[in-house]
Coordinates of C-alpha atoms in Angstrom, one line a residue:
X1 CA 138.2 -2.9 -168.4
X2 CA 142.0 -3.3 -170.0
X3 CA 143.0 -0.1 -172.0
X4 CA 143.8 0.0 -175.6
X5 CA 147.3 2.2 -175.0
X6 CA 149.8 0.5 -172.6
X7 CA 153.0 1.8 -170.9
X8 CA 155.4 1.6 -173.6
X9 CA 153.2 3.5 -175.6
X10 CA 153.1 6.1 -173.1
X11 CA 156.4 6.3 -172.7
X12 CA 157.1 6.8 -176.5
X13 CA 154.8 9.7 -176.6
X14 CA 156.9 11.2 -173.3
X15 CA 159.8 10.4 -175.1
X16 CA 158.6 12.0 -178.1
X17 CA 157.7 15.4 -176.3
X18 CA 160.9 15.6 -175.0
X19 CA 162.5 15.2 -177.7
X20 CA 160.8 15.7 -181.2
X21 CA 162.7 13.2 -182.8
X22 CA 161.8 9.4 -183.9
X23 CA 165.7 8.6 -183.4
X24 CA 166.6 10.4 -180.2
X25 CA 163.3 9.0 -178.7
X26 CA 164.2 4.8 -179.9
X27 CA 167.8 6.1 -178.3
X28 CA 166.3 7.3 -175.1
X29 CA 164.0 3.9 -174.7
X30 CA 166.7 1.5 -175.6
X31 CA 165.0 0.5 -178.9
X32 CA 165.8 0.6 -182.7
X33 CA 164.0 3.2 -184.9
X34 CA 161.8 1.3 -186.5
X35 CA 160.5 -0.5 -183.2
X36 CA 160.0 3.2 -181.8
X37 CA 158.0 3.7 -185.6
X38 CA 156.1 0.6 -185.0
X39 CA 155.2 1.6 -181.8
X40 CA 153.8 4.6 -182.8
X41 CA 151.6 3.2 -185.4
X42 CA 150.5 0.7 -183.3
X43 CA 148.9 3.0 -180.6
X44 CA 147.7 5.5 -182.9
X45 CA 145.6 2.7 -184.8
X46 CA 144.6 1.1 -181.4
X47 CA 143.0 4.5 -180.7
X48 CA 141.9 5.5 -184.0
X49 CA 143.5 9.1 -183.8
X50 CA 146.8 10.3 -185.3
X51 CA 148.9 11.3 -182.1
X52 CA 152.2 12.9 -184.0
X53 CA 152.6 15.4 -186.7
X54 CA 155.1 16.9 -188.4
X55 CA 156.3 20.4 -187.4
X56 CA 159.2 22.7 -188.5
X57 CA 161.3 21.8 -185.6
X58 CA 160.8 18.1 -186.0
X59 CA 158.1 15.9 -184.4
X60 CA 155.2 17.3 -182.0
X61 CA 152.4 15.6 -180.7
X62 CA 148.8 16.0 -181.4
X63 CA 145.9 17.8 -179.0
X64 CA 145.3 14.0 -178.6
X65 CA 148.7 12.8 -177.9
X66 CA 149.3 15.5 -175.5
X67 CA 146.3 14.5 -173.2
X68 CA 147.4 10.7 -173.1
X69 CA 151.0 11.8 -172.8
X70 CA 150.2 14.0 -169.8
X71 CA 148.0 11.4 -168.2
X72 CA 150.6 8.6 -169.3
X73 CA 153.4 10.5 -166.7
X74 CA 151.2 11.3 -164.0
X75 CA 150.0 7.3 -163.8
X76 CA 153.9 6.5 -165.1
X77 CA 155.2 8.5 -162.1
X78 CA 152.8 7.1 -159.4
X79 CA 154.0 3.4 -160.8
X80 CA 157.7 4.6 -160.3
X81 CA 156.8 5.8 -156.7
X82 CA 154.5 2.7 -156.0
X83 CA 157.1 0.2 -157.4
X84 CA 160.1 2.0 -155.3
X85 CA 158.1 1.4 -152.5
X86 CA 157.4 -1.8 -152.8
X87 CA 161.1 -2.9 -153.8
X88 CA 161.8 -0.8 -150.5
X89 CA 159.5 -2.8 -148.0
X90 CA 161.1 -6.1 -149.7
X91 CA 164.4 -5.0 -148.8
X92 CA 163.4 -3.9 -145.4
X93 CA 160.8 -7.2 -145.2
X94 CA 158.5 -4.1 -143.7
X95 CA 154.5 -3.6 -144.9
X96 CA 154.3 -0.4 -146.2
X97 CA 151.3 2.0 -144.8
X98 CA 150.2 5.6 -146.3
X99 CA 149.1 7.8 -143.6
X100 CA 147.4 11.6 -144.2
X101 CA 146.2 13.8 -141.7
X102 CA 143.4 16.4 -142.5
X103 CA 144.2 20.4 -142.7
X104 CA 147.4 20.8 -141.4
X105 CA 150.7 19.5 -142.9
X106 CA 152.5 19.8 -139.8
X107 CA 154.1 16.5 -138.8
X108 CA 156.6 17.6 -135.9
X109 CA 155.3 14.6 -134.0
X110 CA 156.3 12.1 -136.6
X111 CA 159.9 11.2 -136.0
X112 CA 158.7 10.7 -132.0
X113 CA 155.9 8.5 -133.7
X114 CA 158.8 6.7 -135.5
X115 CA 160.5 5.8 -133.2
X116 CA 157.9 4.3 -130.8
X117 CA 156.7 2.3 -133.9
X118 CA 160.2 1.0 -134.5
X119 CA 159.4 -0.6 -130.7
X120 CA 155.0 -1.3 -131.1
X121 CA 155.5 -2.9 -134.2
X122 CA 158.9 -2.9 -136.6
X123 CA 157.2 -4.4 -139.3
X124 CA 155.9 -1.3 -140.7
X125 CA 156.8 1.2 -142.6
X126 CA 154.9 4.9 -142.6
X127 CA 154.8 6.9 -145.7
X128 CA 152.9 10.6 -145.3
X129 CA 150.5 11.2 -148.3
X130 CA 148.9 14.8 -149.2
X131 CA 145.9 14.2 -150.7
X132 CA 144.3 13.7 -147.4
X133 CA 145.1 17.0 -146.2
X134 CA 142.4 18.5 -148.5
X135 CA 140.0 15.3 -148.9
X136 CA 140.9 12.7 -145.8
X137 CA 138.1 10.3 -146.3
X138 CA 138.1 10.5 -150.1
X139 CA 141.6 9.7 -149.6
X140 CA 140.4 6.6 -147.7
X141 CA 138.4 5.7 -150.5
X142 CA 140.0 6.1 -153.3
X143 CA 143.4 4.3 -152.1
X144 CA 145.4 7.2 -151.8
X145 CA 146.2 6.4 -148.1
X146 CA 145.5 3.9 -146.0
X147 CA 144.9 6.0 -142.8
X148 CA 143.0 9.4 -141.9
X149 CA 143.7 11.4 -138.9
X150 CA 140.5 13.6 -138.9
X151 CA 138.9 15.5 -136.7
X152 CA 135.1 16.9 -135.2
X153 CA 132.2 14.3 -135.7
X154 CA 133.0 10.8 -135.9
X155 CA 132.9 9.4 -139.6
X156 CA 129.4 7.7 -139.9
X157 CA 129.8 6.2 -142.9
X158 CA 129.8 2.2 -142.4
X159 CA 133.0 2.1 -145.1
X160 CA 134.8 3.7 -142.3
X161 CA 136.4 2.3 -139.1
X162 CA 137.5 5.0 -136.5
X163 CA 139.5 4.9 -133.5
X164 CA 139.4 8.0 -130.8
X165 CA 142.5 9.7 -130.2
X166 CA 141.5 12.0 -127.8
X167 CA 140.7 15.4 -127.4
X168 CA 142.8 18.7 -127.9
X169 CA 142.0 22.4 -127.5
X170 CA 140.4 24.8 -130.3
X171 CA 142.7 28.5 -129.5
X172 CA 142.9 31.6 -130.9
X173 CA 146.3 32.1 -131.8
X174 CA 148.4 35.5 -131.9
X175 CA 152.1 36.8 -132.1
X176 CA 153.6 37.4 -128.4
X177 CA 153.6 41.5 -129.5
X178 CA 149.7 41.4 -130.5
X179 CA 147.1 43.7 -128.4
X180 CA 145.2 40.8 -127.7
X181 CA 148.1 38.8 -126.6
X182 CA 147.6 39.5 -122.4
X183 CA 143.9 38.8 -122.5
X184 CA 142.8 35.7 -121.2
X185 CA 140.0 35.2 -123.5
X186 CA 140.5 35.9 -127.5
X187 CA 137.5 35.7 -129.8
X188 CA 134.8 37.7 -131.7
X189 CA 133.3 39.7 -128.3
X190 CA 137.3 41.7 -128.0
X191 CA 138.5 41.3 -131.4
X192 CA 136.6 44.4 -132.8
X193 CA 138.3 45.3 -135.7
X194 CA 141.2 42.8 -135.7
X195 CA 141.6 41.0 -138.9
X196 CA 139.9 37.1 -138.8
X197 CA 142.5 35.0 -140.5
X198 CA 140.8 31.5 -141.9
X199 CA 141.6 28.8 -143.7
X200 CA 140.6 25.4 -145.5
X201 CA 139.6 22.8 -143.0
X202 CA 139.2 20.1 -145.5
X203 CA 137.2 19.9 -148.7
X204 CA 135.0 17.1 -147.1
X205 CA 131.4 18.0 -146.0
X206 CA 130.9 18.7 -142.4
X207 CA 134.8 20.3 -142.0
X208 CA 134.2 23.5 -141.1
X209 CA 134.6 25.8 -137.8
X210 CA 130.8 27.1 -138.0
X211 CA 129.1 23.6 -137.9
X212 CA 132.1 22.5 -135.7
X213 CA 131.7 25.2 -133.2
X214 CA 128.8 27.4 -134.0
X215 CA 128.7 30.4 -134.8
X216 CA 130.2 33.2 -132.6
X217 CA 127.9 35.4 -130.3
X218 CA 129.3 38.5 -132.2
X219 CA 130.9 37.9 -136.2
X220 CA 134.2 38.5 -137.0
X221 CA 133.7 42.2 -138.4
X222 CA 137.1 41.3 -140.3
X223 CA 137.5 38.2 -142.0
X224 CA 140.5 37.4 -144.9
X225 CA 140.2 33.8 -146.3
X226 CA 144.0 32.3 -146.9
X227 CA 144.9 29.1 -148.9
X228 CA 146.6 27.1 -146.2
X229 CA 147.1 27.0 -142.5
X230 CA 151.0 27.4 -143.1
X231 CA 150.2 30.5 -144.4
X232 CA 148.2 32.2 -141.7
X233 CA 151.0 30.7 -139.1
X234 CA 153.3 33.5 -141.3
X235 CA 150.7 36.1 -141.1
X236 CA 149.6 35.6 -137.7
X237 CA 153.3 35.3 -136.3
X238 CA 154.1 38.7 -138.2
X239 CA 151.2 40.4 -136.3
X240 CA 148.9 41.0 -138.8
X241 CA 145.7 39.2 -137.2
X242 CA 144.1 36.4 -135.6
X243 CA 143.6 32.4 -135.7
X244 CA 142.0 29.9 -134.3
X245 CA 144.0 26.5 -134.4
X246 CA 143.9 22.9 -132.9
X247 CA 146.7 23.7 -130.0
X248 CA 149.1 21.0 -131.2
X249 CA 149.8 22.0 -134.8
X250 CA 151.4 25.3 -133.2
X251 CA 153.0 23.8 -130.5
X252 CA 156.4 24.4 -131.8
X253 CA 155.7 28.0 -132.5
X254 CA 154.6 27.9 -128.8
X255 CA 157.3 26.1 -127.7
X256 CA 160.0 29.1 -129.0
X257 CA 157.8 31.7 -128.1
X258 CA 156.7 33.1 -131.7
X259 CA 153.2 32.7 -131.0
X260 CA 150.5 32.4 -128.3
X261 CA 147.7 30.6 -127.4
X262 CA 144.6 31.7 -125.8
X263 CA 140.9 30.1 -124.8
X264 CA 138.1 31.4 -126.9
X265 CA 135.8 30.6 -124.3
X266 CA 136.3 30.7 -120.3
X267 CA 135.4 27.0 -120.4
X268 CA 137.4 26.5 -123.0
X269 CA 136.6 24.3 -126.2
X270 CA 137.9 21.0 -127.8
X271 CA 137.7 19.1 -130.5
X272 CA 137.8 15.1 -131.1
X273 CA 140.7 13.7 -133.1
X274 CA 140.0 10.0 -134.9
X275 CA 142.4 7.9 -136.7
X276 CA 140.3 6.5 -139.4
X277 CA 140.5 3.8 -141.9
X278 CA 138.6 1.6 -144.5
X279 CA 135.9 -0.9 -142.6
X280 CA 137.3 -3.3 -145.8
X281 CA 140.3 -3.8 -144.3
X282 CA 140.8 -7.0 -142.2
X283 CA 141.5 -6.4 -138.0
X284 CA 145.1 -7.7 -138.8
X285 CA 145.4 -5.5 -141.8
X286 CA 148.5 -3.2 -141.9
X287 CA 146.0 -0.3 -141.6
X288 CA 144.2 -1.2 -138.6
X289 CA 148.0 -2.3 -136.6
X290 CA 149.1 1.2 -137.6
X291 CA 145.6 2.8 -136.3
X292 CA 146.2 0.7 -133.2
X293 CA 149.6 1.7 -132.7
X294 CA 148.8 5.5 -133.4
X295 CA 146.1 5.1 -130.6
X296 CA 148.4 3.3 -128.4
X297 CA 151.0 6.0 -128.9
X298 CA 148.9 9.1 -128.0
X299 CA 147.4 7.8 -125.0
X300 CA 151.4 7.3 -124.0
X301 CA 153.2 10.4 -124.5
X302 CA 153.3 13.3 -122.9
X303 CA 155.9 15.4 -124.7
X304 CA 153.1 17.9 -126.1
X305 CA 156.2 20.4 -127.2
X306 CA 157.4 17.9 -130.0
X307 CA 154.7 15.6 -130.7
X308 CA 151.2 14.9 -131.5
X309 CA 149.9 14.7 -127.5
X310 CA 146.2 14.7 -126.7
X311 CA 145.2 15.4 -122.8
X312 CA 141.8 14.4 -121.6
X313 CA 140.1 17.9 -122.3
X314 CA 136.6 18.5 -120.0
X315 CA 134.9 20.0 -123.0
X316 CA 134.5 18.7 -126.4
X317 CA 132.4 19.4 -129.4

């Protein structure tokens, strides 16, 4: 499927946007007025729609134009970023890889990771992606990243290879000045009317504390949904309430005392973290040496203050 429209089409409708003007627009793309005019016509009888009008303060686009111009910068600026990349790992002669990790954009571990890749394999180069912080699997599949940190339930899907990173506790988290903060056990049985802070796991099916952990004994009598994790770290810290976190994404808040982290059972409760990737990609594939290395790496440390560190925990779920 080839589009009708290509780039320098979309970038005379940008241009146009901006600037409402035939001449300032040819000026802006290096081109004479008349190849900008040409241009124009070109696309708009490729599409069969007129995509400019005339308006008192000079040109403006269409309904139509609009919609191809906005999607015509969002797939413009992802070729900027892709092509900057890839001029990057030619100059470094490193294979670029796209890493996400689901829920929580915390990455305190990352320059420790770094550095022990720079030793495991110096051929690669890491970039952090977003989009699997909402959707890591989609992610996956759509080519957004190339690697998924995840956690719960294995992926079963057979499009997915996963590698075990370990284990790592599930904690209720408080500030140091809470009520709660001396008892050695937090969770629904002593919270009473304490407010229940929670937050998007991911938007992926499966993702969620209930079907990760079950549902408490006695419910939360006070539950207030939030939009990130980042933001219940800021609630949480400021003593408004209660969380329950994987134990490394607040280590730093644990490390400078801020917060605090306590079981929510006497047996205490984990959860499994994978590092997941496509089952297309090859074994040598830049993908499965980073998932390698990633595993390699947090088997290794055991700096859990600053870095991603997962102890062999004796309860899992």
């Amino acid at each position: 499927m080839i589009p009708k429209l290509a780039v320098h089409h979309l970038t005379l409708l940008s241009a146009l946007a901006e600037t409402g003007s035939m001449t300032s627009s040819a000026l802006r793309l290096g081109v004479t007025q008349s190849a900008a005019s040409h241009r124009l016509r070109e696309a708009e009888r490729r599409i069969g729609l007129p995509l400019v009008q005339r308006a008192d303060t000079g040109l403006e686009l269409t309904l139509e134009g609009e919609r191809l111009r906005r999607l015509g910068e969002t797939f413009l600026a992802e070729l900027f970023r892709l092509e900057q990349e890839l001029e990057a790992s030619t100059r470094e002669a490193r294979v670029l890889v796209r890493l996400g990790q689901a829920t929580y954009s915390r990455y305190h571990w990352f320059p420790a990771f770094l550095d022990y890749l720079e030793t495991a394999d110096s051929a690669l180069a890491v970039d952090l992606s977003g989009r699997a912080t909402a959707h890591p699997l989609a992610a996956l599949l759509d080519g957004s990243v190339d690697v998924s940190l995840v956690f719960g339930r294995e992926p079963a899907l057979s499009k997915f290879r996963s590698i075990k990173l370990g284990s790592h506790p599930v904690v209720a988290v408080l500030s140091k000045n809470h009520p709660l903060a001396n008892e050695p056990v937090v969770n629904s049985l002593n919270m009473g009317e304490e407010r229940f802070f929670t937050y998007p796991l991911t938007a992926e099916p499966g993702f969620d504390w209930t079907t990760l952990l079950g549902e408490p004994t006695v419910p939360f009598r006070r539950l207030t949904p939030m939009p990130t994790p980042e933001a219940v770290i800021d609630l949480v810290r400021a003593s408004f309430g209660v969380t329950l976190f994987s134990k490394w994404a607040i280590e730093p808040e644990l490390a400078d005392g801020t917060l605090v982290a306590r079981p929510i059972s006497e047996e205490g409760v984990s959860l499994d973290w994978w590092c997941v990737r496509r089952a297309s990609d090859p074994e040598d594939s830049p993908a499965a040496r980073l998932a390698t290395a990633l595993s390699s790496w947090s088997r290794q440390t055991d700096t859990a203050l600053s870095t991603l560190a997962f102890g062999t925990q004796t309860s899992s779920l």
